[in-house]
XYZ file of C-alpha atoms in Angstrom:
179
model
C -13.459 -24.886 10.686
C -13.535 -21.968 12.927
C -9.501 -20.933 13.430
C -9.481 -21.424 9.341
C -12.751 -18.720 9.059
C -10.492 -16.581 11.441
C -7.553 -16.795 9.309
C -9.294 -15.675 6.273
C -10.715 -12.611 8.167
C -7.583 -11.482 9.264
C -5.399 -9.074 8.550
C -2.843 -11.830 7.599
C -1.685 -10.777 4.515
C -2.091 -13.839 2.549
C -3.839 -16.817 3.509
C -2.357 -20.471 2.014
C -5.351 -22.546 1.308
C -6.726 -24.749 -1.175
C -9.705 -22.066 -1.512
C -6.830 -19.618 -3.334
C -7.404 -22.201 -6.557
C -10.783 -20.477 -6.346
C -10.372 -17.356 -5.576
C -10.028 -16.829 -1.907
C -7.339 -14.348 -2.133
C -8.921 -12.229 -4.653
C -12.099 -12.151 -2.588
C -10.187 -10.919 0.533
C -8.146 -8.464 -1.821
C -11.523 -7.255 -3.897
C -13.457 -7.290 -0.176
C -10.556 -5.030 1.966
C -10.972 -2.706 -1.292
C -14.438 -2.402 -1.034
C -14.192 -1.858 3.137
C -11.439 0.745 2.000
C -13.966 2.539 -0.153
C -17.265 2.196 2.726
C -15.131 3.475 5.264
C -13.993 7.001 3.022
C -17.800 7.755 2.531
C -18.858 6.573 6.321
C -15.731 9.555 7.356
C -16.082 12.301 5.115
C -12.948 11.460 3.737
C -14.156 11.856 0.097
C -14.988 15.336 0.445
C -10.830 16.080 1.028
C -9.606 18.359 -1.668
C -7.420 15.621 -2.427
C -9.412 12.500 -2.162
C -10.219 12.207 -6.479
C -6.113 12.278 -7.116
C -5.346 10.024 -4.037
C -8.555 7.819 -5.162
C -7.391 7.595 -9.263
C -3.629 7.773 -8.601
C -2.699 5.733 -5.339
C -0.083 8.721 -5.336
C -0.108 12.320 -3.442
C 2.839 14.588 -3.921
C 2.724 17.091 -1.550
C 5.785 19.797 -0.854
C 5.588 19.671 3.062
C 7.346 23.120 3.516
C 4.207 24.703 1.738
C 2.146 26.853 4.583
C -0.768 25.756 2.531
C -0.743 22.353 3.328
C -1.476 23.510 7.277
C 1.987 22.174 8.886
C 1.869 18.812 10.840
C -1.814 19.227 11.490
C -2.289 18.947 7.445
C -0.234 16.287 7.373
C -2.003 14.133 10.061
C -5.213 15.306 7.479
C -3.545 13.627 4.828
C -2.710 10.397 6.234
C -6.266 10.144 8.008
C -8.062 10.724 4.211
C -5.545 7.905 2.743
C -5.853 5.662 5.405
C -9.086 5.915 6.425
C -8.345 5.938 9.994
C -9.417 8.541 12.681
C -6.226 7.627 14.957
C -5.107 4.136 14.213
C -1.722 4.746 12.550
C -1.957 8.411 12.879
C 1.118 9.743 14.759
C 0.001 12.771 17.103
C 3.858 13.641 16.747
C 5.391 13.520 12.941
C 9.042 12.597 13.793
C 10.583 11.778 10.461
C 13.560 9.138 10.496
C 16.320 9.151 7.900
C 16.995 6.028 5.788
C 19.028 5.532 3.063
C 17.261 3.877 0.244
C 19.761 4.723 -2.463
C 22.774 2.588 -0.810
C 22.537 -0.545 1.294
C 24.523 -3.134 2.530
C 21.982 -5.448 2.050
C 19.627 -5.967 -0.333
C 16.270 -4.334 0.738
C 12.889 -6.256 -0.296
C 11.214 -2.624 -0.753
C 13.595 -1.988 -3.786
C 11.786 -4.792 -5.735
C 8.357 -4.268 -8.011
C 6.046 -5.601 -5.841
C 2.366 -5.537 -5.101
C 0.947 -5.114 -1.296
C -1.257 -7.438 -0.464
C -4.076 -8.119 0.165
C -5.120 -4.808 1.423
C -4.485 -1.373 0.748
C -1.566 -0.116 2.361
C -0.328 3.519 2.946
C 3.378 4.354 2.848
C 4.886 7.928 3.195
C 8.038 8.919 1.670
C 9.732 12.191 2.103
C 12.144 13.483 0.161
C 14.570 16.676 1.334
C 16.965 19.453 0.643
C 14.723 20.342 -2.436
C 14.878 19.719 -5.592
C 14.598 15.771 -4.068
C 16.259 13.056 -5.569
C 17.340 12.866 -9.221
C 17.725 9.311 -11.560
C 21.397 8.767 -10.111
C 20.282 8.622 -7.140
C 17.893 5.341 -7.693
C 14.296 7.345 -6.818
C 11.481 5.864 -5.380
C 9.115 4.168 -8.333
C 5.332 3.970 -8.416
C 3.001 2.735 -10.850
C 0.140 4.997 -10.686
C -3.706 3.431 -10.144
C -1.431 0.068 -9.215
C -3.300 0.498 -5.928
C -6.877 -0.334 -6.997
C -7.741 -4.170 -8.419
C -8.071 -4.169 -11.951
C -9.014 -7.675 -13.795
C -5.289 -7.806 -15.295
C -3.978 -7.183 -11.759
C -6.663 -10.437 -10.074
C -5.492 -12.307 -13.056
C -1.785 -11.995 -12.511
C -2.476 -11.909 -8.288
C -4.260 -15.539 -8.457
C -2.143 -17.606 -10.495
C 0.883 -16.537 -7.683
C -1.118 -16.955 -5.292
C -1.771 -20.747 -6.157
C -1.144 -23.749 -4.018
C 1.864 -24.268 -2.863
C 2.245 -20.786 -3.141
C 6.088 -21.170 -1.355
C 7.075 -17.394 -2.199
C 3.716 -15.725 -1.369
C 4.035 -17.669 2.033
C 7.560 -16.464 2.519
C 7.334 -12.513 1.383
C 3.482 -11.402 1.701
C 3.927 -9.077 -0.443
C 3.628 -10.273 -4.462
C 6.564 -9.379 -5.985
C 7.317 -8.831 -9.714
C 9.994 -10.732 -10.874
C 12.210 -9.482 -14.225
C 11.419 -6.366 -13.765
């Protein structure tokens, strides 16, 4: 029916339906990529010095105190090219908060393997008082071109996101258990 059709065109992150024994989520995952990639062309963003690492990586490093990056203004450049949004998102004032994310008191879902879903999803970590963070200090982990849908990734996304599908339901985001 109609409020179902809505449901699966929304930004929910995942979508419990019998359709998932199909396919559903893979088709909103593989379709969000493919709006992800229309809407870099339709901006320009592919034309960023930076677009073919962010594009094959899923990853930027970038040392912010570098005058060649261009300050706030370059960083605002940066997040518009990965996100592919003119303003939505964008803050016109970078105010960075600290968080701990070596040290809680409770257990934070963020420090689990995990896989965004079903869209792509921009997150921006900064690290200070150079050198950054060392192995001690539990660093942030990435696994790079994780971001784009490979068939390995589809495989492993539809079988957990099968009917009844109680943890996808409960944490949006797939997470990687064992690891």
């Amino acid at each position: 029916d109609a409020c179902q059709l809505l449901e699966v065109l929304s930004a929910s992150r995942f979508v419990p339906h019998k359709l998932n024994m199909l396919g559903l989520h893979l088709l909103r995952s593989l379709l969000a990529e493919r709006m992800a990639d229309a809407r870099a062309v339709a901006k320009g963003h592919t034309s960023h010095p930076d677009f073919s690492a962010w594009r094959r990586d899923g990853l930027l490093i970038k040392d912010l105190d570098d005058p060649a990056l261009g300050g706030d203004e370059g960083v605002r450049q940066l997040l518009r090219m990965v996100s592919g949004e003119d303003t939505l998102g964008i803050p016109e004032l970078l105010n960075w908060q600290p968080r701990n994310v070596t040290v809680q008191e409770t257990p934070d879902p963020q420090q689990q393997f995990h896989i965004d879903t079903f869209a792509p999803i921009v997150k921006v970590w900064v690290f200070h008082d150079p050198p950054g963070v060392n192995l001690s200090q539990g660093p942030l982990l990435f696994s790079r071109r994780s971001h784009r849908n490979s068939e390995a990734k589809l495989r492993w996304m539809h079988a957990y996101a099968q009917p009844p599908a109680l943890e996808a339901q409960g944490e949006p985001s797939f997470r990687l258990r064992g690891c």
